[in-house]
Amino acid sequence: MAIKEKPWTYQDYLQLGDEKRYEIIEGELLEMPAPSIRHQKVLWNLTGLFRDYHTKTKSGLFLFAPVDVVLSETEVVQPDLIYISEDRLSIVKERAVEGVPDMVVEIVSPASYTKDTHEKKNLYAKHGVREYWLILPELKLVEVLTLEGGDYRVHSLSSEKGVVCSKILEGLCLDLEEIF
């Protein structure tokens, strides 16, 4: 649901006085509904798996929703999970991540399917997010995309059972049964 005419900016966004969740994509303010219970369960499982990975490697920073990621003044998103490499931690500010994460994970719901698989995918590619994970709980599917020449290519894909692996995080492979 758009609140006012384009273009919305991050400064406009900061002036909102309510507790609702929003994103700005191409200058349009979009209200985000609360995630489903299934979505929350998957995020909970991912939190543990990524925490375990971080405990072993001690590199970079993982952040979980809600966190503002300011890609540009008119593009602010709240991915489910992000990773920022050690050498890029300067983009992490007190209020938001002001820059492009190395990895973004979106848990896709039926209502967010088009936004996550098309609009955000194009947005993240445009801004140079190196790795984009799409998690579809209803299909028990995880797709790991890596940026190559400005477009995403499938690096790892599994459905129902199996393992998916990151390209940018050495040794990070997750079993779908632990995710779902």
PDB file of N, CA, C and O in Angstrom, residues 42 45-46 49-50 53 81 103-106 131-136 139-146 153-180:
ATOM      1  N   VAL A  42      11.017 -20.305  10.026  1.00  0.00           N
ATOM      2  CA  VAL A  42      12.166 -20.435   9.123  1.00  0.00           C
ATOM      3  C   VAL A  42      13.250 -19.437   9.517  1.00  0.00           C
ATOM      4  O   VAL A  42      14.437 -19.784   9.577  1.00  0.00           O
ATOM      5  N   ASN A  45      15.092 -20.684  12.556  1.00  0.00           N
ATOM      6  CA  ASN A  45      16.040 -21.745  12.211  1.00  0.00           C
ATOM      7  C   ASN A  45      17.281 -21.169  11.535  1.00  0.00           C
ATOM      8  O   ASN A  45      18.413 -21.564  11.845  1.00  0.00           O
ATOM      9  N   LEU A  46      17.083 -20.239  10.605  1.00  0.00           N
ATOM     10  CA  LEU A  46      18.214 -19.612   9.924  1.00  0.00           C
ATOM     11  C   LEU A  46      19.102 -18.853  10.904  1.00  0.00           C
ATOM     12  O   LEU A  46      20.329 -18.882  10.790  1.00  0.00           O
ATOM     13  N   LEU A  49      21.388 -21.319  12.490  1.00  0.00           N
ATOM     14  CA  LEU A  49      22.372 -21.859  11.548  1.00  0.00           C
ATOM     15  C   LEU A  49      23.444 -20.832  11.202  1.00  0.00           C
ATOM     16  O   LEU A  49      24.646 -21.155  11.169  1.00  0.00           O
ATOM     17  N   PHE A  50      23.030 -19.591  10.965  1.00  0.00           N
ATOM     18  CA  PHE A  50      24.010 -18.552  10.654  1.00  0.00           C
ATOM     19  C   PHE A  50      24.818 -18.168  11.889  1.00  0.00           C
ATOM     20  O   PHE A  50      25.997 -17.865  11.786  1.00  0.00           O
ATOM     21  N   TYR A  53      27.528 -20.733  12.188  1.00  0.00           N
ATOM     22  CA  TYR A  53      28.580 -20.467  11.210  1.00  0.00           C
ATOM     23  C   TYR A  53      29.477 -19.320  11.699  1.00  0.00           C
ATOM     24  O   TYR A  53      30.694 -19.404  11.657  1.00  0.00           O
ATOM     25  N   LEU A  81      17.439 -11.285   6.393  1.00  0.00           N
ATOM     26  CA  LEU A  81      18.764 -11.525   6.922  1.00  0.00           C
ATOM     27  C   LEU A  81      19.777 -10.897   5.973  1.00  0.00           C
ATOM     28  O   LEU A  81      19.578 -10.921   4.759  1.00  0.00           O
ATOM     29  N   MET A 103      25.535 -10.151   1.273  1.00  0.00           N
ATOM     30  CA  MET A 103      24.516 -11.172   1.062  1.00  0.00           C
ATOM     31  C   MET A 103      23.192 -10.689   1.638  1.00  0.00           C
ATOM     32  O   MET A 103      23.163 -10.052   2.690  1.00  0.00           O
ATOM     33  N   VAL A 104      22.112 -11.031   0.918  1.00  0.00           N
ATOM     34  CA  VAL A 104      20.757 -10.747   1.380  1.00  0.00           C
ATOM     35  C   VAL A 104      19.964 -12.049   1.290  1.00  0.00           C
ATOM     36  O   VAL A 104      20.069 -12.778   0.300  1.00  0.00           O
ATOM     37  N   VAL A 105      19.166 -12.327   2.328  1.00  0.00           N
ATOM     38  CA  VAL A 105      18.277 -13.481   2.345  1.00  0.00           C
ATOM     39  C   VAL A 105      16.848 -12.971   2.505  1.00  0.00           C
ATOM     40  O   VAL A 105      16.567 -12.181   3.405  1.00  0.00           O
ATOM     41  N   GLU A 106      15.974 -13.422   1.616  1.00  0.00           N
ATOM     42  CA  GLU A 106      14.551 -13.096   1.714  1.00  0.00           C
ATOM     43  C   GLU A 106      13.765 -14.398   1.831  1.00  0.00           C
ATOM     44  O   GLU A 106      13.966 -15.332   1.047  1.00  0.00           O
ATOM     45  N   GLU A 131      25.432 -11.854  -3.284  1.00  0.00           N
ATOM     46  CA  GLU A 131      24.733 -13.133  -3.163  1.00  0.00           C
ATOM     47  C   GLU A 131      23.322 -12.890  -2.630  1.00  0.00           C
ATOM     48  O   GLU A 131      23.140 -12.135  -1.668  1.00  0.00           O
ATOM     49  N   TYR A 132      22.338 -13.520  -3.270  1.00  0.00           N
ATOM     50  CA  TYR A 132      20.932 -13.340  -2.911  1.00  0.00           C
ATOM     51  C   TYR A 132      20.297 -14.714  -2.729  1.00  0.00           C
ATOM     52  O   TYR A 132      20.299 -15.525  -3.644  1.00  0.00           O
ATOM     53  N   TRP A 133      19.801 -14.966  -1.525  1.00  0.00           N
ATOM     54  CA  TRP A 133      19.128 -16.225  -1.222  1.00  0.00           C
ATOM     55  C   TRP A 133      17.626 -15.994  -1.230  1.00  0.00           C
ATOM     56  O   TRP A 133      17.122 -15.083  -0.568  1.00  0.00           O
ATOM     57  N   LEU A 134      16.912 -16.836  -1.951  1.00  0.00           N
ATOM     58  CA  LEU A 134      15.448 -16.844  -1.948  1.00  0.00           C
ATOM     59  C   LEU A 134      15.009 -18.135  -1.273  1.00  0.00           C
ATOM     60  O   LEU A 134      15.381 -19.233  -1.714  1.00  0.00           O
ATOM     61  N   ILE A 135      14.228 -18.002  -0.214  1.00  0.00           N
ATOM     62  CA  ILE A 135      13.747 -19.160   0.531  1.00  0.00           C
ATOM     63  C   ILE A 135      12.229 -19.186   0.412  1.00  0.00           C
ATOM     64  O   ILE A 135      11.553 -18.236   0.813  1.00  0.00           O
ATOM     65  N   LEU A 136      11.714 -20.269  -0.154  1.00  0.00           N
ATOM     66  CA  LEU A 136      10.276 -20.425  -0.364  1.00  0.00           C
ATOM     67  C   LEU A 136       9.761 -21.544   0.545  1.00  0.00           C
ATOM     68  O   LEU A 136       9.811 -22.726   0.173  1.00  0.00           O
ATOM     69  N   LEU A 139       7.252 -24.318  -0.675  1.00  0.00           N
ATOM     70  CA  LEU A 139       7.811 -25.318  -1.589  1.00  0.00           C
ATOM     71  C   LEU A 139       9.016 -26.039  -0.983  1.00  0.00           C
ATOM     72  O   LEU A 139       9.583 -26.926  -1.617  1.00  0.00           O
ATOM     73  N   LYS A 140       9.417 -25.606   0.221  1.00  0.00           N
ATOM     74  CA  LYS A 140      10.641 -26.106   0.857  1.00  0.00           C
ATOM     75  C   LYS A 140      11.801 -26.027  -0.141  1.00  0.00           C
ATOM     76  O   LYS A 140      12.512 -26.990  -0.376  1.00  0.00           O
ATOM     77  N   LEU A 141      11.962 -24.840  -0.697  1.00  0.00           N
ATOM     78  CA  LEU A 141      12.960 -24.602  -1.732  1.00  0.00           C
ATOM     79  C   LEU A 141      13.880 -23.460  -1.318  1.00  0.00           C
ATOM     80  O   LEU A 141      13.413 -22.457  -0.771  1.00  0.00           O
ATOM     81  N   VAL A 142      15.179 -23.631  -1.575  1.00  0.00           N
ATOM     82  CA  VAL A 142      16.154 -22.567  -1.341  1.00  0.00           C
ATOM     83  C   VAL A 142      16.974 -22.419  -2.613  1.00  0.00           C
ATOM     84  O   VAL A 142      17.486 -23.397  -3.153  1.00  0.00           O
ATOM     85  N   GLU A 143      17.072 -21.176  -3.074  1.00  0.00           N
ATOM     86  CA  GLU A 143      17.837 -20.847  -4.274  1.00  0.00           C
ATOM     87  C   GLU A 143      18.899 -19.823  -3.875  1.00  0.00           C
ATOM     88  O   GLU A 143      18.582 -18.771  -3.323  1.00  0.00           O
ATOM     89  N   VAL A 144      20.157 -20.143  -4.142  1.00  0.00           N
ATOM     90  CA  VAL A 144      21.266 -19.239  -3.858  1.00  0.00           C
ATOM     91  C   VAL A 144      21.748 -18.676  -5.189  1.00  0.00           C
ATOM     92  O   VAL A 144      22.196 -19.420  -6.060  1.00  0.00           O
ATOM     93  N   LEU A 145      21.615 -17.357  -5.328  1.00  0.00           N
ATOM     94  CA  LEU A 145      21.989 -16.681  -6.574  1.00  0.00           C
ATOM     95  C   LEU A 145      23.240 -15.856  -6.336  1.00  0.00           C
ATOM     96  O   LEU A 145      23.377 -15.219  -5.288  1.00  0.00           O
ATOM     97  N   THR A 146      24.140 -15.852  -7.302  1.00  0.00           N
ATOM     98  CA  THR A 146      25.335 -15.020  -7.205  1.00  0.00           C
ATOM     99  C   THR A 146      25.385 -14.063  -8.383  1.00  0.00           C
ATOM    100  O   THR A 146      24.946 -14.393  -9.493  1.00  0.00           O
ATOM    101  N   ARG A 153      22.909 -15.478 -11.226  1.00  0.00           N
ATOM    102  CA  ARG A 153      22.976 -16.838 -11.752  1.00  0.00           C
ATOM    103  C   ARG A 153      22.793 -17.791 -10.581  1.00  0.00           C
ATOM    104  O   ARG A 153      23.240 -17.520  -9.462  1.00  0.00           O
ATOM    105  N   VAL A 154      22.149 -18.918 -10.844  1.00  0.00           N
ATOM    106  CA  VAL A 154      21.946 -19.913  -9.795  1.00  0.00           C
ATOM    107  C   VAL A 154      23.286 -20.549  -9.446  1.00  0.00           C
ATOM    108  O   VAL A 154      23.976 -21.086 -10.303  1.00  0.00           O
ATOM    109  N   HIS A 155      23.646 -20.451  -8.177  1.00  0.00           N
ATOM    110  CA  HIS A 155      24.868 -21.087  -7.673  1.00  0.00           C
ATOM    111  C   HIS A 155      24.529 -22.418  -7.012  1.00  0.00           C
ATOM    112  O   HIS A 155      25.234 -23.407  -7.176  1.00  0.00           O
ATOM    113  N   SER A 156      23.427 -22.427  -6.245  1.00  0.00           N
ATOM    114  CA  SER A 156      23.030 -23.621  -5.510  1.00  0.00           C
ATOM    115  C   SER A 156      21.513 -23.611  -5.390  1.00  0.00           C
ATOM    116  O   SER A 156      20.909 -22.554  -5.180  1.00  0.00           O
ATOM    117  N   LEU A 157      20.908 -24.776  -5.537  1.00  0.00           N
ATOM    118  CA  LEU A 157      19.445 -24.884  -5.505  1.00  0.00           C
ATOM    119  C   LEU A 157      19.077 -26.245  -4.968  1.00  0.00           C
ATOM    120  O   LEU A 157      19.667 -27.254  -5.368  1.00  0.00           O
ATOM    121  N   SER A 158      18.100 -26.270  -4.066  1.00  0.00           N
ATOM    122  CA  SER A 158      17.617 -27.548  -3.561  1.00  0.00           C
ATOM    123  C   SER A 158      16.176 -27.382  -3.113  1.00  0.00           C
ATOM    124  O   SER A 158      15.769 -26.310  -2.670  1.00  0.00           O
ATOM    125  N   SER A 159      15.426 -28.485  -3.244  1.00  0.00           N
ATOM    126  CA  SER A 159      14.029 -28.474  -2.847  1.00  0.00           C
ATOM    127  C   SER A 159      13.723 -29.739  -2.056  1.00  0.00           C
ATOM    128  O   SER A 159      14.213 -30.816  -2.402  1.00  0.00           O
ATOM    129  N   GLU A 160      12.914 -29.591  -1.019  1.00  0.00           N
ATOM    130  CA  GLU A 160      12.501 -30.685  -0.143  1.00  0.00           C
ATOM    131  C   GLU A 160      13.649 -31.182   0.734  1.00  0.00           C
ATOM    132  O   GLU A 160      13.608 -31.060   1.930  1.00  0.00           O
ATOM    133  N   LYS A 161      14.671 -31.769   0.118  1.00  0.00           N
ATOM    134  CA  LYS A 161      15.819 -32.307   0.860  1.00  0.00           C
ATOM    135  C   LYS A 161      17.088 -31.874   0.156  1.00  0.00           C
ATOM    136  O   LYS A 161      17.074 -31.456  -0.987  1.00  0.00           O
ATOM    137  N   GLY A 162      18.177 -32.000   0.855  1.00  0.00           N
ATOM    138  CA  GLY A 162      19.454 -31.660   0.249  1.00  0.00           C
ATOM    139  C   GLY A 162      20.115 -30.512   0.974  1.00  0.00           C
ATOM    140  O   GLY A 162      19.700 -30.090   2.054  1.00  0.00           O
ATOM    141  N   VAL A 163      21.157 -29.990   0.327  1.00  0.00           N
ATOM    142  CA  VAL A 163      21.996 -28.963   0.920  1.00  0.00           C
ATOM    143  C   VAL A 163      22.169 -27.832  -0.080  1.00  0.00           C
ATOM    144  O   VAL A 163      22.234 -28.070  -1.286  1.00  0.00           O
ATOM    145  N   VAL A 164      22.214 -26.601   0.431  1.00  0.00           N
ATOM    146  CA  VAL A 164      22.568 -25.445  -0.400  1.00  0.00           C
ATOM    147  C   VAL A 164      23.816 -24.816   0.206  1.00  0.00           C
ATOM    148  O   VAL A 164      24.003 -24.835   1.425  1.00  0.00           O
ATOM    149  N   CYS A 165      24.651 -24.264  -0.668  1.00  0.00           N
ATOM    150  CA  CYS A 165      25.920 -23.697  -0.219  1.00  0.00           C
ATOM    151  C   CYS A 165      26.082 -22.275  -0.726  1.00  0.00           C
ATOM    152  O   CYS A 165      25.641 -21.942  -1.830  1.00  0.00           O
ATOM    153  N   SER A 166      26.737 -21.470   0.088  1.00  0.00           N
ATOM    154  CA  SER A 166      27.083 -20.111  -0.288  1.00  0.00           C
ATOM    155  C   SER A 166      28.337 -20.134  -1.152  1.00  0.00           C
ATOM    156  O   SER A 166      29.209 -20.981  -0.972  1.00  0.00           O
ATOM    157  N   LYS A 167      28.425 -19.183  -2.051  1.00  0.00           N
ATOM    158  CA  LYS A 167      29.655 -19.008  -2.826  1.00  0.00           C
ATOM    159  C   LYS A 167      30.607 -18.057  -2.111  1.00  0.00           C
ATOM    160  O   LYS A 167      31.814 -18.243  -2.150  1.00  0.00           O
ATOM    161  N   ILE A 168      30.051 -17.052  -1.439  1.00  0.00           N
ATOM    162  CA  ILE A 168      30.909 -16.024  -0.845  1.00  0.00           C
ATOM    163  C   ILE A 168      31.339 -16.339   0.590  1.00  0.00           C
ATOM    164  O   ILE A 168      32.290 -15.748   1.080  1.00  0.00           O
ATOM    165  N   LEU A 169      30.631 -17.241   1.267  1.00  0.00           N
ATOM    166  CA  LEU A 169      30.981 -17.603   2.640  1.00  0.00           C
ATOM    167  C   LEU A 169      31.534 -19.028   2.642  1.00  0.00           C
ATOM    168  O   LEU A 169      30.788 -20.004   2.574  1.00  0.00           O
ATOM    169  N   GLU A 170      32.835 -19.116   2.711  1.00  0.00           N
ATOM    170  CA  GLU A 170      33.519 -20.401   2.617  1.00  0.00           C
ATOM    171  C   GLU A 170      33.027 -21.381   3.673  1.00  0.00           C
ATOM    172  O   GLU A 170      32.989 -21.069   4.866  1.00  0.00           O
ATOM    173  N   GLY A 171      32.631 -22.549   3.212  1.00  0.00           N
ATOM    174  CA  GLY A 171      32.207 -23.608   4.116  1.00  0.00           C
ATOM    175  C   GLY A 171      30.778 -23.506   4.606  1.00  0.00           C
ATOM    176  O   GLY A 171      30.336 -24.348   5.394  1.00  0.00           O
ATOM    177  N   LEU A 172      30.027 -22.500   4.168  1.00  0.00           N
ATOM    178  CA  LEU A 172      28.636 -22.368   4.613  1.00  0.00           C
ATOM    179  C   LEU A 172      27.739 -23.186   3.695  1.00  0.00           C
ATOM    180  O   LEU A 172      27.476 -22.809   2.554  1.00  0.00           O
ATOM    181  N   CYS A 173      27.310 -24.328   4.209  1.00  0.00           N
ATOM    182  CA  CYS A 173      26.349 -25.185   3.516  1.00  0.00           C
ATOM    183  C   CYS A 173      25.262 -25.532   4.524  1.00  0.00           C
ATOM    184  O   CYS A 173      25.565 -25.907   5.657  1.00  0.00           O
ATOM    185  N   LEU A 174      24.015 -25.382   4.127  1.00  0.00           N
ATOM    186  CA  LEU A 174      22.891 -25.614   5.030  1.00  0.00           C
ATOM    187  C   LEU A 174      22.010 -26.735   4.504  1.00  0.00           C
ATOM    188  O   LEU A 174      21.678 -26.775   3.321  1.00  0.00           O
ATOM    189  N   ASP A 175      21.609 -27.620   5.415  1.00  0.00           N
ATOM    190  CA  ASP A 175      20.717 -28.723   5.108  1.00  0.00           C
ATOM    191  C   ASP A 175      19.278 -28.201   5.156  1.00  0.00           C
ATOM    192  O   ASP A 175      18.878 -27.585   6.144  1.00  0.00           O
ATOM    193  N   LEU A 176      18.507 -28.461   4.104  1.00  0.00           N
ATOM    194  CA  LEU A 176      17.136 -27.969   4.056  1.00  0.00           C
ATOM    195  C   LEU A 176      16.284 -28.464   5.209  1.00  0.00           C
ATOM    196  O   LEU A 176      15.400 -27.746   5.671  1.00  0.00           O
ATOM    197  N   GLU A 177      16.549 -29.670   5.676  1.00  0.00           N
ATOM    198  CA  GLU A 177      15.766 -30.195   6.798  1.00  0.00           C
ATOM    199  C   GLU A 177      15.967 -29.351   8.056  1.00  0.00           C
ATOM    200  O   GLU A 177      15.063 -29.259   8.888  1.00  0.00           O
ATOM    201  N   GLU A 178      17.123 -28.716   8.201  1.00  0.00           N
ATOM    202  CA  GLU A 178      17.364 -27.839   9.348  1.00  0.00           C
ATOM    203  C   GLU A 178      16.710 -26.471   9.155  1.00  0.00           C
ATOM    204  O   GLU A 178      16.392 -25.793  10.120  1.00  0.00           O
ATOM    205  N   ILE A 179      16.529 -26.065   7.897  1.00  0.00           N
ATOM    206  CA  ILE A 179      15.895 -24.779   7.609  1.00  0.00           C
ATOM    207  C   ILE A 179      14.385 -24.872   7.800  1.00  0.00           C
ATOM    208  O   ILE A 179      13.765 -24.004   8.390  1.00  0.00           O
ATOM    209  N   PHE A 180      13.792 -25.956   7.276  1.00  0.00           N
ATOM    210  CA  PHE A 180      12.334 -26.092   7.290  1.00  0.00           C
ATOM    211  C   PHE A 180      11.849 -26.996   8.394  1.00  0.00           C
ATOM    212  O   PHE A 180      10.719 -27.122   8.695  1.00  0.00           O
TER     213      PHE A 180
END
